[in-house]
Every structure is written in structure tokens, then in C-alpha cells.
XYZ file of C-alpha atoms in Angstrom:
452
model
C -19.597 -0.998 7.847
C -16.391 1.041 7.947
C -13.987 0.621 5.023
C -12.353 -2.812 5.187
C -9.575 -2.132 2.720
C -6.467 -0.361 3.909
C -3.459 0.805 1.933
C -2.620 -2.760 0.890
C -5.703 -4.968 0.961
C -7.531 -6.255 4.041
C -5.080 -6.886 6.854
C -5.304 -7.725 10.546
C -4.922 -10.380 13.228
C -5.642 -13.794 11.745
C -8.674 -15.361 13.468
C -9.242 -11.961 15.082
C -10.159 -9.435 12.420
C -9.361 -11.758 9.536
C -11.619 -14.776 10.056
C -12.614 -17.723 7.876
C -16.070 -16.217 7.518
C -14.719 -12.846 6.341
C -12.310 -14.582 3.966
C -15.118 -16.536 2.317
C -17.333 -13.459 2.086
C -14.564 -11.346 0.542
C -13.798 -14.102 -1.966
C -17.434 -14.536 -2.987
C -17.792 -10.791 -3.467
C -14.557 -10.531 -5.458
C -15.777 -13.396 -7.645
C -18.690 -11.204 -8.729
C -16.897 -7.853 -9.054
C -13.587 -9.009 -10.549
C -14.924 -12.157 -12.176
C -18.481 -12.463 -13.437
C -19.043 -8.754 -14.039
C -15.941 -8.685 -16.260
C -16.222 -11.985 -18.144
C -19.608 -11.705 -19.885
C -20.817 -15.216 -19.120
C -17.453 -16.968 -19.323
C -16.322 -18.812 -16.203
C -13.731 -16.634 -14.424
C -10.250 -17.870 -13.529
C -8.248 -16.758 -10.465
C -4.714 -17.402 -9.205
C -4.237 -17.658 -5.432
C -0.954 -17.720 -3.487
C 0.280 -17.125 0.062
C 3.322 -16.503 2.213
C 4.380 -19.221 4.733
C 2.395 -17.999 7.758
C 0.576 -20.852 9.448
C -2.705 -18.919 9.235
C -2.272 -18.688 5.483
C -3.199 -22.356 5.256
C -6.751 -21.900 6.514
C -7.226 -18.494 4.910
C -6.235 -19.666 1.421
C -8.527 -22.673 1.892
C -11.387 -20.332 2.812
C -10.646 -17.985 -0.098
C -10.428 -20.869 -2.559
C -13.707 -22.306 -1.234
C -15.402 -18.919 -1.523
C -14.217 -18.422 -5.078
C -15.129 -21.936 -6.235
C -18.556 -21.724 -4.583
C -19.144 -18.564 -6.628
C -18.271 -20.230 -9.912
C -14.563 -19.331 -10.265
C -11.877 -21.790 -11.363
C -8.996 -21.496 -8.900
C -5.295 -22.145 -9.550
C -3.499 -22.564 -6.217
C 0.147 -21.495 -6.675
C 1.097 -22.302 -3.070
C 3.815 -20.338 -1.248
C 5.183 -17.626 -3.534
C 6.071 -13.910 -3.342
C 3.396 -11.301 -3.983
C 5.082 -10.177 -7.241
C 5.076 -13.818 -8.394
C 1.311 -13.946 -7.915
C 0.957 -10.714 -9.893
C 3.137 -12.085 -12.701
C 1.202 -15.362 -12.833
C -2.159 -13.613 -13.122
C -0.848 -11.940 -16.254
C 1.083 -14.949 -17.549
C -1.918 -17.274 -17.194
C -4.266 -14.578 -18.558
C -6.362 -15.051 -15.416
C -9.181 -12.684 -14.592
C -7.812 -11.787 -11.165
C -5.623 -13.002 -8.334
C -5.551 -13.218 -4.545
C -2.417 -13.005 -2.385
C -2.603 -14.076 1.268
C 0.104 -12.171 3.141
C 0.767 -9.500 5.742
C 4.112 -8.593 4.179
C 6.582 -7.412 6.858
C 4.081 -7.738 9.741
C 4.670 -10.333 12.497
C 3.394 -13.883 12.081
C 0.046 -13.547 13.944
C -1.160 -11.033 11.328
C -2.284 -11.869 7.845
C -3.933 -10.175 4.900
C -5.930 -10.649 1.712
C -4.814 -8.664 -1.302
C -6.670 -8.799 -4.608
C -5.027 -8.325 -7.988
C -6.940 -7.231 -11.065
C -6.505 -8.611 -14.593
C -2.910 -8.200 -15.715
C -1.675 -8.531 -12.121
C -2.347 -4.882 -11.275
C -3.408 -3.493 -7.912
C -7.072 -2.669 -7.480
C -8.395 0.854 -7.717
C -10.260 2.342 -4.759
C -13.443 1.974 -6.804
C -12.893 -1.759 -7.279
C -12.216 -2.232 -3.558
C -15.366 -0.276 -2.671
C -17.381 -2.371 -5.132
C -16.174 -5.590 -3.481
C -17.122 -4.291 -0.056
C -20.542 -3.150 -1.302
C -21.128 -6.576 -2.867
C -20.693 -8.139 0.569
C -24.078 -6.686 1.518
C -25.738 -8.512 -1.386
C -26.893 -12.113 -1.582
C -23.882 -14.272 -2.610
C -23.851 -15.774 -6.088
C -24.168 -19.530 -5.570
C -24.264 -21.596 -8.757
C -24.909 -25.350 -8.578
C -23.976 -28.497 -10.453
C -21.458 -28.060 -13.241
C -21.352 -24.287 -12.741
C -19.339 -24.357 -9.500
C -15.614 -23.760 -9.843
C -12.690 -26.167 -9.791
C -9.726 -25.831 -7.407
C -6.453 -27.198 -8.755
C -2.751 -26.995 -7.987
C -0.788 -24.593 -10.182
C 2.029 -27.107 -10.554
C 4.576 -25.080 -12.525
C 3.884 -21.700 -10.892
C 7.341 -21.244 -9.329
C 9.128 -22.465 -12.448
C 7.311 -19.905 -14.590
C 8.237 -17.101 -12.208
C 11.896 -18.145 -11.984
C 12.173 -18.327 -15.766
C 10.594 -14.889 -16.079
C 13.115 -13.391 -13.652
C 16.066 -14.951 -15.438
C 14.842 -13.576 -18.759
C 15.033 -10.020 -17.379
C 18.766 -10.255 -16.626
C 20.948 -7.943 -18.730
C 24.145 -9.616 -17.453
C 24.978 -12.881 -15.682
C 26.227 -12.872 -12.091
C 29.239 -15.189 -12.416
C 31.998 -14.211 -9.996
C 29.715 -12.525 -7.464
C 29.147 -13.898 -3.963
C 25.874 -12.866 -2.341
C 24.144 -13.514 0.980
C 20.357 -13.727 0.661
C 18.131 -13.090 3.695
C 14.689 -14.441 2.850
C 13.007 -13.386 6.147
C 11.732 -16.971 6.584
C 9.182 -15.806 4.065
C 7.797 -16.327 0.592
C 11.147 -15.918 -1.198
C 12.833 -18.791 0.660
C 12.496 -21.126 -2.304
C 12.684 -18.996 -5.432
C 15.237 -16.296 -4.555
C 18.188 -18.645 -3.884
C 17.263 -20.658 -6.979
C 17.189 -17.595 -9.247
C 20.485 -16.171 -8.013
C 22.169 -19.565 -8.310
C 20.884 -20.114 -11.849
C 22.085 -16.605 -12.734
C 25.626 -17.644 -11.811
C 26.107 -16.187 -8.340
C 27.770 -17.958 -5.426
C 24.894 -17.944 -2.928
C 24.844 -18.069 0.880
C 21.325 -18.226 2.333
C 19.992 -17.174 5.742
C 16.420 -16.772 6.971
C 15.166 -19.458 4.587
C 13.628 -22.034 6.948
C 9.998 -20.962 7.339
C 8.024 -22.914 9.921
C 4.797 -20.915 9.801
C 5.518 -18.736 12.810
C 9.043 -17.348 12.275
C 8.354 -15.069 9.303
C 10.109 -11.683 9.717
C 11.275 -12.747 13.198
C 14.749 -11.227 13.486
C 15.406 -11.605 9.761
C 14.564 -9.762 6.556
C 14.440 -6.166 5.421
C 13.235 -4.877 8.805
C 16.051 -6.655 10.710
C 19.301 -6.241 8.793
C 21.766 -7.074 11.563
C 22.101 -10.800 10.762
C 22.570 -10.064 7.065
C 25.257 -7.477 7.794
C 27.138 -9.946 9.970
C 26.788 -12.795 7.457
C 28.120 -10.731 4.547
C 31.250 -9.864 6.510
C 31.650 -13.397 7.905
C 31.442 -15.058 4.477
C 33.454 -12.425 2.637
C 30.545 -11.835 0.270
C 30.413 -9.024 -2.264
C 26.989 -7.896 -1.017
C 23.791 -9.019 0.643
C 20.101 -8.813 -0.244
C 17.233 -8.715 2.274
C 13.606 -9.437 1.385
C 10.521 -8.955 3.515
C 7.890 -11.617 4.212
C 6.196 -11.493 0.816
C 9.351 -10.417 -1.088
C 7.924 -7.313 -2.709
C 10.802 -5.231 -1.370
C 14.589 -5.379 -1.334
C 17.264 -3.698 0.748
C 20.975 -4.386 0.402
C 24.262 -4.233 2.306
C 27.700 -3.802 0.768
C 30.810 -5.909 1.444
C 31.511 -4.034 4.682
C 27.962 -4.531 5.974
C 26.897 -0.946 5.287
C 23.196 -0.622 4.458
C 22.203 0.422 0.935
C 18.588 1.599 1.103
C 15.845 1.881 -1.485
C 16.814 5.408 -2.513
C 20.387 4.344 -3.245
C 19.196 1.255 -5.109
C 16.895 3.393 -7.252
C 19.723 5.837 -7.922
C 22.031 3.025 -9.051
C 19.401 1.464 -11.298
C 18.209 4.785 -12.743
C 21.740 5.582 -13.890
C 22.123 2.068 -15.333
C 18.856 2.297 -17.274
C 19.664 5.801 -18.495
C 23.062 4.690 -19.809
C 21.418 1.857 -21.741
C 18.629 4.078 -23.084
C 15.938 2.177 -21.144
C 14.912 4.887 -18.651
C 11.742 6.296 -20.204
C 11.998 10.097 -20.539
C 15.024 9.914 -18.218
C 12.538 9.965 -15.338
C 12.452 8.251 -11.941
C 9.241 8.165 -9.853
C 9.687 8.431 -6.069
C 7.635 9.438 -3.024
C 8.024 12.563 -0.948
C 9.886 10.464 1.646
C 12.869 9.874 -0.636
C 16.052 11.444 0.639
C 16.982 14.872 -0.671
C 20.365 13.388 -1.512
C 18.685 11.283 -4.214
C 17.124 14.373 -5.770
C 20.464 16.193 -5.841
C 22.219 13.144 -7.301
C 19.638 12.636 -10.039
C 19.851 16.314 -11.001
C 23.582 15.832 -11.452
C 23.032 12.673 -13.531
C 20.389 14.260 -15.763
C 17.489 12.236 -14.343
C 14.171 13.976 -13.645
C 12.221 13.058 -10.502
C 8.441 12.774 -10.299
C 7.263 12.820 -6.672
C 4.096 11.180 -5.315
C 2.407 10.673 -1.970
C 3.726 7.866 0.228
C 2.563 4.442 -0.937
C 3.525 2.191 -3.807
C 0.024 2.493 -5.284
C 0.694 6.189 -5.907
C 4.079 5.397 -7.435
C 2.411 2.850 -9.703
C -0.298 5.321 -10.718
C 2.281 7.963 -11.661
C 4.357 5.426 -13.569
C 1.331 4.236 -15.482
C 0.218 7.788 -16.253
C 3.597 8.731 -17.731
C 4.548 5.256 -19.007
C 7.710 5.538 -16.893
C 10.004 2.553 -16.501
C 11.354 2.880 -12.931
C 9.975 4.002 -9.601
C 9.811 3.075 -5.960
C 10.119 3.895 -2.295
C 12.924 4.380 0.195
C 11.708 1.230 1.991
C 12.855 -0.919 -0.923
C 9.713 -1.257 -3.039
C 11.180 -0.840 -6.527
C 9.029 -1.201 -9.642
C 10.315 -2.031 -13.129
C 7.312 -1.474 -15.370
C 8.992 -3.315 -18.258
C 9.036 -6.518 -16.188
C 6.492 -6.233 -13.344
C 3.250 -4.612 -12.220
C 4.300 -4.255 -8.600
C 7.396 -4.013 -6.426
C 9.510 -7.161 -6.744
C 12.350 -7.716 -4.275
C 13.894 -10.657 -6.116
C 13.808 -8.816 -9.445
C 15.331 -5.725 -7.827
C 18.132 -7.725 -6.225
C 18.906 -9.395 -9.547
C 19.041 -6.098 -11.439
C 21.284 -4.586 -8.758
C 23.631 -7.574 -8.924
C 23.662 -7.420 -12.729
C 24.743 -3.776 -12.555
C 27.633 -4.773 -10.275
C 28.658 -7.584 -12.618
C 28.411 -5.481 -15.780
C 30.249 -2.465 -14.360
C 32.893 -4.351 -12.399
C 32.249 -1.972 -9.498
C 31.521 -2.832 -5.878
C 28.150 -2.012 -4.387
C 29.793 0.673 -2.240
C 31.210 2.346 -5.345
C 27.842 2.256 -7.093
C 25.964 3.514 -4.016
C 28.264 6.539 -3.926
C 26.167 7.957 -6.786
C 24.239 9.707 -3.998
C 25.067 11.012 -0.557
C 22.296 10.399 1.935
C 21.547 13.548 3.881
C 20.783 13.016 7.574
C 17.063 12.318 7.931
C 15.226 12.365 11.254
C 11.662 11.037 11.559
C 9.542 11.529 14.689
C 6.035 10.084 15.064
C 3.911 12.331 17.281
C 1.109 10.248 18.785
C -2.210 11.181 20.341
C -2.825 14.275 18.212
C -5.514 15.459 15.812
C -3.913 14.536 12.509
C -6.712 16.176 10.506
C -5.584 19.652 11.591
C -1.940 19.156 10.625
C -2.314 21.041 7.368
C -4.322 23.979 8.664
C -3.078 24.994 12.127
C -1.508 28.480 11.688
C 1.018 28.159 14.515
C 2.257 24.862 13.148
C 2.471 26.187 9.596
C 4.476 29.173 10.819
C 6.862 26.849 12.691
C 7.358 24.769 9.541
C 8.082 27.907 7.489
C 10.640 29.072 10.047
C 12.374 25.678 10.023
C 12.475 25.627 6.216
C 14.027 29.098 6.181
C 16.758 27.993 8.578
C 17.476 24.847 6.524
C 17.652 26.645 3.194
C 18.363 24.636 0.036
C 20.325 21.928 1.846
C 17.389 20.638 3.879
C 13.650 20.201 3.952
C 10.664 19.546 6.214
C 7.876 17.043 5.601
C 4.869 17.054 7.916
C 2.550 14.143 7.133
C -0.536 12.857 8.965
C -0.740 9.061 9.163
C -3.488 7.463 7.138
C -4.285 4.792 9.724
C -3.746 6.148 13.261
C -3.810 9.424 15.257
C -0.185 10.175 14.452
C 1.568 13.038 12.689
C 4.935 12.192 11.168
C 7.601 14.903 11.310
C 10.525 14.368 8.960
C 13.470 16.765 8.680
C 16.533 16.517 6.449
C 19.621 18.672 6.778
C 23.278 18.632 5.816
C 24.075 18.274 9.535
C 22.443 15.494 11.602
C 22.427 17.564 14.796
C 20.504 20.333 13.038
C 18.058 17.828 11.529
C 17.336 16.327 14.941
C 17.018 19.728 16.606
C 14.547 21.006 14.018
C 12.554 17.757 14.092
C 12.283 17.761 17.888
C 11.258 21.415 17.939
C 8.554 20.814 15.328
C 7.351 17.679 17.124
C 6.896 19.765 20.269
C 4.795 22.270 18.323
C 2.687 19.468 16.867
C 2.134 18.031 20.333
C 1.147 21.416 21.726
C -1.037 22.662 18.885
C -2.746 19.429 17.830
C -3.202 17.742 21.206
C -6.496 15.843 21.435
C -8.924 17.201 23.998
C -9.072 15.126 27.171
C -12.223 13.039 27.500
C -14.609 14.204 30.245
C -14.372 12.329 33.504
């Protein structure tokens, strides 16, 4: 069997790739690897949660059945964000957790993501062990040794209280528009912001099982931009389907991306002495403007490969307090084990309230350099790092850009695509260099035509 786990759990078309049978099998295997092998005879405990997709109803039922049939006590937290599930695993001192979500994907997709003890993401070794266990005979206890399934009645209340306890400053006097993407944050995000003192306007908070991410949320900012201007709000916050990310717009409707949010929060933490080693962890996709701004502010950057798991690994290795991605995954290690869009939005709002500055003023800490990304399809991604003609073209482009630009050539991890990203002080130059490099990629790495 090819590797089931992708960059963020097992994900695919619900009832297509992700069936009831696979869900049960994955759950039974996880019960052994994350449960019984770690608990030395004690009955394992797991927290399960989901986003509002209609398919999440049958998948969470299948997962819960698989876990209970393998001797795991299950606490069903219902519809909650992914970071809430991670928090609850730790707060309940559960042995592991399961989140049913496909994040920002459209409604027909879904996914199963496992969380280890403490609410942390699994290692590759743990994922491989779960998949290997699927080839073994399932563990099927009987009688009193089967697991219980019960409602985690105060799950949302615990999460909301946790978020409020992280606030360094109340939000009284701020008006915010929240776009919940018809997703998992539709209940808790408006409640948290309201309890923190903000005047809240809510859009995208009527999930019906099939409208998640449909025209709303962090991948569709147009409605949020319009609503902020219409309501005269100070700013807006957009979540994705499982609320592990956050993007923002200022009072004029201008987008404030993950890099700018991290820049704002890094400066805030540094000023308060809470930015460990004055270091921010980012991926190679972060805008060069962030790097230049952090140099000016005395903040060191640690760069990782693309993916929040790599950001988390680097943060854990250096015990750093802040990291994230341009897409809006921001991680506060003092408060969370994963990206948390509601937490990020709260901390951003608290910085506005404490400083008395608008979001536009705070975002001016960095100037985003023009960034052009081109996905070149139908090419041999495995040769991207070794083709001499392509490497020479990259070197030539870097020489022309000098210190005010950069080139990033990155093969996709999931499809035959090479991503060409170019930054430059001038957008026209960035686009020209990116298009020229994309042409070289297409020419040099073209897949051989199949024989007739």
C-alpha cells in the first residue's frame, strides 16, 4: 500500500478515498499505536472532534466506533476548531486525539488527523506505524474491556476560557468583523471576541454541512473586505474551515497576510520580553520584506521548509515562542501546540488595543516586496534540483535581482508540479524573471510523451 498520510493526515474525497471502512481501520490501528502501546495496560482515552462538513457526521461515528471497539474511551467534543481539539487532548490529559476536517478544502473532501499526547502532531514514524498496524489483525476486546463513547459536554467552554486567559489586553473599543468560513469557528470565535470586549459583526457563520469555505474564509477575502468597510469596523479576521489559520484586513479592506501578522506579533512579544531568544520561525516562502523588517527590529529569523510541521519542529528544537507561515498559520508555543486562528486574531486585536494603533499602522512594520508564484505543471519535479541548465538560469536570475530580490524553486510534494517563486523590489521585474524561469522549467523538465 502506498503511504496514506499526506502533509496533514489522511485526506481525500469523503466516501471516495475516505470511506467508513478506512475510517474504522485507521481508528483501530491508532488505538493500538497511540493508545495501548503507550499506556501499559491502562485503558486509553481519546478526544475526537470535527468541522461542520456533512460527511464529518458519518466519519466521526466510524472513528468513534473503531476506537471504542479497540478498547479506547472516546470523548466526542463535537464541532470545534482543530486547535481546540489539540488543546483539549492536553487539557484532559488524553492519550491522543482525532480531528475530522479537510481544513480549507471544499465540502466534498474530508480528512482524519491524529494528535499525539499533549495535542502535538504525529511524527512520520508514528504515522508509518499506524499504517503498518493496518496490516495486522485488529485488537478486539470483549465485555467490559470495550471502550465507552460519551459527549464531551464542556469542550467548547474549556477552549473559550483558555483563549481568554491568553489575552494580554482587553478589546474594549474595537469593532471587528469575523469571517468564520461557515466552518468550525462559527460558534467559538464570535463568543471569544465578544467576551474579550470587542464589538463583533459576524459573517460566514451559518454552516449547513455543505457551505464550508464556499465564498467565505481565508481563501475568499472579498466578502470580509466589503463587510469591514460597510460596517466601519477597525479590522476584520478570516478563518479557514478548521480555524487553524488567520488572515486579516485593515479598516480600508486592505489584506494583512500571515507574514505581516507575524511581524506585528514578533515586535509585540519582543517589547514585552516574551519572544524567546528574539527569534521568529518562518518558512522559505515568507516574504523577503519580513526578513528585512525583522533585521531592523532586532529579531532573528529561523527558516524551515514549507509546512507547519517543519515550523513546529524548529520551534520545539529551539524552544522558540513564535512561528508560522505566510498563509496565516501562526503558532504561539506558550499557548498552543499548533496553529490557532482564533488565538492569533485575539493576540493581533490585543496588540491594536494596547498600542492604540490601527492595523494599517502596525502592518507598516514591514513592506511586502512583490512576489510572483508560478506553478509549472506536467514536469519531472524530481530533477528540479539537479538540472544544470535550470540551475544556471536560477543563478543568472539571482545575480540580476541582487540583494533586493530572491528566487525559490520548489518541487511540489504531492503532484508533478514545480513552483517558481520570485521576489523583487519591482513587480514587473519579479514577473518577468518568474515567467522566464518557468519557461526554462517547462523546457528542461518536461515529462517524456507516452508511446502511442
